[in-house]
mmCIF file of C-alpha atoms and ligand atoms in Angstrom:
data_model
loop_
_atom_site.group_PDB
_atom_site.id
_atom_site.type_symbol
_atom_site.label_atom_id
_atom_site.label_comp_id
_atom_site.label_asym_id
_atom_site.label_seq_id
_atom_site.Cartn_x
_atom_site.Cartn_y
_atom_site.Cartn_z
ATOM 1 C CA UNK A 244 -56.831 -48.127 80.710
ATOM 2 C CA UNK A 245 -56.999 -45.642 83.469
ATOM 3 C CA UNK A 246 -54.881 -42.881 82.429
ATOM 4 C CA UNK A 247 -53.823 -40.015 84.709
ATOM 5 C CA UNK A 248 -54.790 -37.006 82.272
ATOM 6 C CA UNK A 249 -56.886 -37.543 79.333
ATOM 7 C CA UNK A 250 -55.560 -39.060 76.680
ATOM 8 C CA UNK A 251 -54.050 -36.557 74.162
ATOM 9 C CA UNK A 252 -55.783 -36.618 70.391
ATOM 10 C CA UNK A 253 -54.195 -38.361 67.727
ATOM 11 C CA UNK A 254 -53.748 -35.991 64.827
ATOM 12 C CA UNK A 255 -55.264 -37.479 61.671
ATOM 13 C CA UNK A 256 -55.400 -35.815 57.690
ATOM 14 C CA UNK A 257 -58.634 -36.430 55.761
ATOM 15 C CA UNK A 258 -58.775 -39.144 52.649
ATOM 16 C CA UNK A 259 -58.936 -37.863 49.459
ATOM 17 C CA UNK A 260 -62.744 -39.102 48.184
ATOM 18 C CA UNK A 261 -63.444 -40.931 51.473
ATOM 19 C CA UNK A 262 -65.077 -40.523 54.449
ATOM 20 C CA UNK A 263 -61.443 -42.529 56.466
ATOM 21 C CA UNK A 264 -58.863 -40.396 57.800
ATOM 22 C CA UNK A 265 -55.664 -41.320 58.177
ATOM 23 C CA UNK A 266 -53.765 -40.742 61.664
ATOM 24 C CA UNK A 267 -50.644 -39.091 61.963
ATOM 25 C CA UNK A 268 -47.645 -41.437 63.989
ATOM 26 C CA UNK A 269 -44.813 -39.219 62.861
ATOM 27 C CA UNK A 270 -43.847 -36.309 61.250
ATOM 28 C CA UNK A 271 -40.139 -36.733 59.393
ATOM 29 C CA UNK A 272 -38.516 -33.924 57.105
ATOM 30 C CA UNK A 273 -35.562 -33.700 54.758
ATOM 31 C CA UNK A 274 -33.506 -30.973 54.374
ATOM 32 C CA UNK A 275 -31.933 -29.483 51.108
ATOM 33 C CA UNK A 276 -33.303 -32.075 48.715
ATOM 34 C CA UNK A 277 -33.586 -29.068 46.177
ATOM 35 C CA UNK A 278 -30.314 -28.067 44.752
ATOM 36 C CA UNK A 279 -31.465 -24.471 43.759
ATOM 37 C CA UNK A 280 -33.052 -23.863 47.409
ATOM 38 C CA UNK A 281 -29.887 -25.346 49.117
ATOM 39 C CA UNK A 282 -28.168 -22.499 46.632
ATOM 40 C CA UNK A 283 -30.659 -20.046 47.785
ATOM 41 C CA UNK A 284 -29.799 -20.717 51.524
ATOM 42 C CA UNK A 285 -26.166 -20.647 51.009
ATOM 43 C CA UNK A 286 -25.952 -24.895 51.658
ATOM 44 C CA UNK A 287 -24.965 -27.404 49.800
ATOM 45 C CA UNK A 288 -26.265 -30.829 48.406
ATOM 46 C CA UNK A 289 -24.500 -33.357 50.657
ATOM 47 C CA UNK A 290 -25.703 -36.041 47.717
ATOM 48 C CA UNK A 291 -23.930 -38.960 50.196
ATOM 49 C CA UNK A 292 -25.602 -37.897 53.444
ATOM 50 C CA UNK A 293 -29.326 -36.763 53.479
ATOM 51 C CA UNK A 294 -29.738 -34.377 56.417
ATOM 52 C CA UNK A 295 -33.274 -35.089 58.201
ATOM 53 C CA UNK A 296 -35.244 -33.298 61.387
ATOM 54 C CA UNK A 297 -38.545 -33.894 62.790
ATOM 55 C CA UNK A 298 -41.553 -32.006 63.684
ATOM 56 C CA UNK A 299 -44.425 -33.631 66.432
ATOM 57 C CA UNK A 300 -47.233 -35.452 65.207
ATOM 58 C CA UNK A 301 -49.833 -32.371 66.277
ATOM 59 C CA UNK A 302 -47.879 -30.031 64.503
ATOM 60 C CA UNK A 303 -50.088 -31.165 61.554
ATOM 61 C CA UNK A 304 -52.537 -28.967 60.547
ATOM 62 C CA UNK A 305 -55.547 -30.674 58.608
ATOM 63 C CA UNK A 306 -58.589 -30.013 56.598
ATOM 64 C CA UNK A 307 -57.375 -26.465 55.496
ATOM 65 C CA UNK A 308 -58.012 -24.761 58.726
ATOM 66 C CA UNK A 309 -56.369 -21.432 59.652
ATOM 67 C CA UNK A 310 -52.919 -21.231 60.352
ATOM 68 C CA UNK A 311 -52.075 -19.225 63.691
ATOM 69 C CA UNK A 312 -49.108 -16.715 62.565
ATOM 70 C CA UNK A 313 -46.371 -18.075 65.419
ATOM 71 C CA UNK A 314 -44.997 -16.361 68.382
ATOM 72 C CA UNK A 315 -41.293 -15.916 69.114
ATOM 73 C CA UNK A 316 -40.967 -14.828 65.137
ATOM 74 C CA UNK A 317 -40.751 -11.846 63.062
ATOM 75 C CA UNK A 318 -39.959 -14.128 59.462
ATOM 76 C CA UNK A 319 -42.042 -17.407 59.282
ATOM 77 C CA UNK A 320 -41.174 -18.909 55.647
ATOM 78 C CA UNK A 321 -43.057 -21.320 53.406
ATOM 79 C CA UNK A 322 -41.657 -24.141 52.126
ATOM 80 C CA UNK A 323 -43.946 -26.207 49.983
ATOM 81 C CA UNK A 324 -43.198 -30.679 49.634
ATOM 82 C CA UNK A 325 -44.852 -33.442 48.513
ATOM 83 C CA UNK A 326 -45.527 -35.613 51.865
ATOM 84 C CA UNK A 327 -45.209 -39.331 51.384
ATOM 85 C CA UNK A 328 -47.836 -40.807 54.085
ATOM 86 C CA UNK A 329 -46.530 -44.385 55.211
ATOM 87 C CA UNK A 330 -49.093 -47.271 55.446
ATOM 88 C CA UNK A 331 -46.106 -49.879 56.811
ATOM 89 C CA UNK A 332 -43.216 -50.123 58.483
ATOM 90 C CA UNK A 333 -39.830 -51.345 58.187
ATOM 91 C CA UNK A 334 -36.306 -50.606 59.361
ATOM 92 C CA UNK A 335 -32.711 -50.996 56.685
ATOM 93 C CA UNK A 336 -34.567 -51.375 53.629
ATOM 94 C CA UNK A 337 -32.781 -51.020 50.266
ATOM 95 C CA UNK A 338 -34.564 -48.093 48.058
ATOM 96 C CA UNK A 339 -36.404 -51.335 45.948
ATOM 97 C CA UNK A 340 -38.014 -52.278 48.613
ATOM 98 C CA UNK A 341 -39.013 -48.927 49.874
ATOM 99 C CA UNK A 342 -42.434 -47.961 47.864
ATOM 100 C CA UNK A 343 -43.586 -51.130 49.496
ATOM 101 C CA UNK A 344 -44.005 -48.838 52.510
ATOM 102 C CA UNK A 345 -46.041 -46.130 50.791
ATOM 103 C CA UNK A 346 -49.960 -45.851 51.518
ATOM 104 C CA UNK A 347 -50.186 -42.040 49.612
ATOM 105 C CA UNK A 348 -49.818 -38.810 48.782
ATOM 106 C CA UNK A 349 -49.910 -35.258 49.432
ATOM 107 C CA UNK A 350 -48.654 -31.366 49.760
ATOM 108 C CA UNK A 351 -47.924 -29.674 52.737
ATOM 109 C CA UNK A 352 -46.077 -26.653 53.722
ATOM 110 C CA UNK A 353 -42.941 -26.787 55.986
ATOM 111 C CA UNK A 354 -43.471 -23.959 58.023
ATOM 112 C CA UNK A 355 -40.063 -22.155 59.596
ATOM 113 C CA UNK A 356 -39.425 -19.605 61.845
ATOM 114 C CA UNK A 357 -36.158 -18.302 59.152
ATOM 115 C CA UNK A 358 -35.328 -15.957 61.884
ATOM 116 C CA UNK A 359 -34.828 -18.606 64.810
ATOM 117 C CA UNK A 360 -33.068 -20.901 62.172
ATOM 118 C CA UNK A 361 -30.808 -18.720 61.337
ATOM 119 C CA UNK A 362 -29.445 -18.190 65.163
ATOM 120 C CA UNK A 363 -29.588 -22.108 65.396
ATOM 121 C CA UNK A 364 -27.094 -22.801 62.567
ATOM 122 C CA UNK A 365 -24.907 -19.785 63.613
ATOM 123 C CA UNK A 366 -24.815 -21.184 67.389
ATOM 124 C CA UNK A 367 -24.305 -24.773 65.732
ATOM 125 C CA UNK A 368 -27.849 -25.370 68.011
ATOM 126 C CA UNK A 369 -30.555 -28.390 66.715
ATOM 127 C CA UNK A 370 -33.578 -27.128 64.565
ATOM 128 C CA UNK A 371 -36.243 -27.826 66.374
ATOM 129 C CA UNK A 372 -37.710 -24.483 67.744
ATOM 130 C CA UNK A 373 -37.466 -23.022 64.224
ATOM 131 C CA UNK A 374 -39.073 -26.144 62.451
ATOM 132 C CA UNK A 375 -40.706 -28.382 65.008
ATOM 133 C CA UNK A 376 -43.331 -25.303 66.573
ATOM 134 C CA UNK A 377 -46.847 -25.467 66.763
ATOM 135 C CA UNK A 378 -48.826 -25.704 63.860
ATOM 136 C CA UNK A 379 -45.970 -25.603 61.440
ATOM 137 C CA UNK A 380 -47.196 -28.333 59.024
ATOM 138 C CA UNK A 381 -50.195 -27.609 57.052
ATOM 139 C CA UNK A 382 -50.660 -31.007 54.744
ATOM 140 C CA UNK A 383 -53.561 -31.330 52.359
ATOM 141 C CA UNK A 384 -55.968 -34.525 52.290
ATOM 142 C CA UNK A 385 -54.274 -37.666 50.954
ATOM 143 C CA UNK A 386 -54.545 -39.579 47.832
ATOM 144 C CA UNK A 387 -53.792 -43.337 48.064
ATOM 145 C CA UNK A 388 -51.137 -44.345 45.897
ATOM 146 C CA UNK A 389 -53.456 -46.696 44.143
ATOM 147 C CA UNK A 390 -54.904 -43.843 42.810
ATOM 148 C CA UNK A 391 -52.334 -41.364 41.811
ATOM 149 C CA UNK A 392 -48.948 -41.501 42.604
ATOM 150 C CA UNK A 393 -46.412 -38.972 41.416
ATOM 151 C CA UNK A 394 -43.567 -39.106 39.337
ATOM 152 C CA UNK A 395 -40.492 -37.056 38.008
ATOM 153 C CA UNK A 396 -42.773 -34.895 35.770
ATOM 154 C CA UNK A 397 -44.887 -34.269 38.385
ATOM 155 C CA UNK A 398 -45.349 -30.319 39.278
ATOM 156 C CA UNK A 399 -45.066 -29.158 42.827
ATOM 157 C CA UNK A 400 -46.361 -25.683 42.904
ATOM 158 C CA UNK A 401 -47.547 -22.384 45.668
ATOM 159 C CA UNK A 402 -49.252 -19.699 44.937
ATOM 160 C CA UNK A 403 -49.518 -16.927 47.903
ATOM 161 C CA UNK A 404 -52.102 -14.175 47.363
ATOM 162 C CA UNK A 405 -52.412 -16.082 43.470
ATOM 163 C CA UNK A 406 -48.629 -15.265 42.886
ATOM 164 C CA UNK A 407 -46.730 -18.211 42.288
ATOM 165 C CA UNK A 408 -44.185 -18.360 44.656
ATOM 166 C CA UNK A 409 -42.163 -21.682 44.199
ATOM 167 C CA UNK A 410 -42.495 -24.389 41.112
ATOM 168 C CA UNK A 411 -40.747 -27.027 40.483
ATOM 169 C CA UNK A 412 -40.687 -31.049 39.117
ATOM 170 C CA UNK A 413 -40.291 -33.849 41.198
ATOM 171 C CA UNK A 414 -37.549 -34.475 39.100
ATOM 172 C CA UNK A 415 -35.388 -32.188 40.439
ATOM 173 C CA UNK A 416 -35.149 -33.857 44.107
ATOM 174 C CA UNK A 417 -31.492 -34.939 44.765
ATOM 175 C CA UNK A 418 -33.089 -37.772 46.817
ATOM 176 C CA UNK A 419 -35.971 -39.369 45.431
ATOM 177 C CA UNK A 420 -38.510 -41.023 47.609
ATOM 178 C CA UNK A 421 -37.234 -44.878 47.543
ATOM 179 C CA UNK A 422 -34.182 -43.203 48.524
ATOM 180 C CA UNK A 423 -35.351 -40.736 51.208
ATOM 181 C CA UNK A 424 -37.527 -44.018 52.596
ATOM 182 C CA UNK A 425 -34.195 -45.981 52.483
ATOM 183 C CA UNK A 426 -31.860 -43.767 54.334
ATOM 184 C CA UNK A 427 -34.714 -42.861 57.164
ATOM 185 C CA UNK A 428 -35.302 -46.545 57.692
ATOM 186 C CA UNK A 429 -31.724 -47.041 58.477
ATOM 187 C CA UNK A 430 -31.709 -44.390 61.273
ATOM 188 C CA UNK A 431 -35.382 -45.238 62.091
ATOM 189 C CA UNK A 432 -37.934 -48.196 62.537
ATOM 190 C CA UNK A 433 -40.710 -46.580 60.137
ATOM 191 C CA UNK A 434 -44.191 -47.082 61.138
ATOM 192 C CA UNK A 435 -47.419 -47.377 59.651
ATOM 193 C CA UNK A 436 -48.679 -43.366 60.305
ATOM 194 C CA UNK A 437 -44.963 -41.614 59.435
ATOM 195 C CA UNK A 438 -45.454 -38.689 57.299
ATOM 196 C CA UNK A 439 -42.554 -37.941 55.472
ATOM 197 C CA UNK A 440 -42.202 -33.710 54.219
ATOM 198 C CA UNK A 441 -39.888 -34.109 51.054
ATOM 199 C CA UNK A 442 -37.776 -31.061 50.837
ATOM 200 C CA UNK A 443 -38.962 -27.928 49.006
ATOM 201 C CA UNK A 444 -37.496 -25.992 46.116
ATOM 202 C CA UNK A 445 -36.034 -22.455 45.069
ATOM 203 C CA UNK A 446 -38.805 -19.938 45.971
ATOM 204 C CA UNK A 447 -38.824 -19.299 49.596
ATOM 205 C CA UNK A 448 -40.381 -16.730 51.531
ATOM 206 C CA UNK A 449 -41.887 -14.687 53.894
ATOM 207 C CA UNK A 450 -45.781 -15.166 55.152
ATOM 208 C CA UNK A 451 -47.972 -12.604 56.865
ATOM 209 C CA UNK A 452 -51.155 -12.369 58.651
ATOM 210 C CA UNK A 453 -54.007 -12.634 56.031
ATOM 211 C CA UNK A 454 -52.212 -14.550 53.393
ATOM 212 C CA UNK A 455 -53.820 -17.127 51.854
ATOM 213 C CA UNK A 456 -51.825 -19.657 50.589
ATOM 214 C CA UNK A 457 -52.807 -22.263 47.589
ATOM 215 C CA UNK A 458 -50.082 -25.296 47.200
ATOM 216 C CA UNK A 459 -50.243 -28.006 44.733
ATOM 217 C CA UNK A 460 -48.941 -31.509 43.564
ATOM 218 C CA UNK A 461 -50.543 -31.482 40.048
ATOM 219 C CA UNK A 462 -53.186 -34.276 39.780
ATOM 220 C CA UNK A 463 -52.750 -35.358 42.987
ATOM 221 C CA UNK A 464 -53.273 -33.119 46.042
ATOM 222 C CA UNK A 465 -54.337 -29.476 46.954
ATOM 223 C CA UNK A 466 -54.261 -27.311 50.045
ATOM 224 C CA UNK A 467 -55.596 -24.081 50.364
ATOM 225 C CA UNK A 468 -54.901 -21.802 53.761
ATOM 226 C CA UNK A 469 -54.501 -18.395 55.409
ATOM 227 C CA UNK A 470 -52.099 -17.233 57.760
ATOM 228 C CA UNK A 471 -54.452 -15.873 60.837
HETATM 229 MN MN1 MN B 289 -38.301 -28.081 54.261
#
């Protein structure tokens, strides 16, 4: 193929244990899937209707490199999810069928400009500029689901500075995954390559230059950062 500018990257996450990456197709993200962080952001749980947004594929930032503090914000927030890494497709799939789908596991951090989120939801504007911004998802390396997978006991933990700043079991997700996988396959053909950032409890906060972050999904993933 002769292509007219060169061909942009494809953003990839390293393999737990192996020398394979895995490339990035899409980047999906639910919203309040914690009751006590929809509480904490003055929302509530709309258990009937999940409420998803996207970020772009090369918003991913792998292999634990330095996170650029963001322009056009005084009050970028953490938000640390498990992220479900898709190794098929599928579109209107019942939550039984969803798991089918799976290929791994890992942590991330849903980075958000609070500030520019705020003015969004009080002009009734889309999300994107305070969720979908450069280098605004941070995700560990993946574990296959063969190896580990999680499950409701599982702790989902970040430490900033070694202060723990959110904790939490998978339990407490209104949506679980087969569920999250269900509903985003019925407003979207999933692909092999679609990460999926699964909401974030209670806990969130402000980042600044020099932090270093430390985010966890107990016995299954780990990502450690800094804010640069
Ligand atoms: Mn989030």
């Amino acid at each position: 193929m002769d292509y007219a500018i060169p061909l942009p990257a494809c953003p990839s996450l390293p393999v737990a244990g192996s020398a394979q990456r895995f490339p990035v197709r899409r980047v999906f993200c639910i919203g309040r899937n914690y009751a006590d962080h929809a509480r904490e952001m003055g929302a509530t749980v709309d258990k009937d209707t999940p409420m998803f947004f996207c970020k772009p594929a090369d918003a991913v930032v792998s292999d634990g490199a330095d996170v650029p503090y963001p322009q056009a914000t005084a009050d970028l927030h953490h938000e640390v999810e498990m992220v479900v890494a898709l190794g098929r497709g599928g579109r209107d799939l019942a939550p039984a069928e969803a798991l089918d789908l799976v290929w791994g596991y890992g942590v991330g951090l849903d980075l958000t400009r609070r500030d520019l989120q705020a003015q969004a939801k009080a002009k009734g504007h889309p999300w994107d500029v305070a969720k979908g911004f450069d280098h605004s998802a941070p995700v560990s390396a993946l574990r296959p689901a063969g190896e580990a997978a999680p499950g409701t006991d599982t702790v989902l933990r970040l430490s900033v500075n070694g202060e723990v700043r959110q904790q939490a079991t998978l339990g407490e997700m209104v949506h679980d995954v087969p569920h999250i996988i269900a509903a985003l396959s019925a407003l979207f053909e999933l692909k092999a390559g679609d990460l999926i950032f699964t909401g974030t409890p209670a806990g969130v906060a402000a980042l600044q230059r020099g932090d270093r972050f430390h985010a966890e999904l107990a016995g299954i993933a780990e990502l450690d950062g800094r804010i640069a």
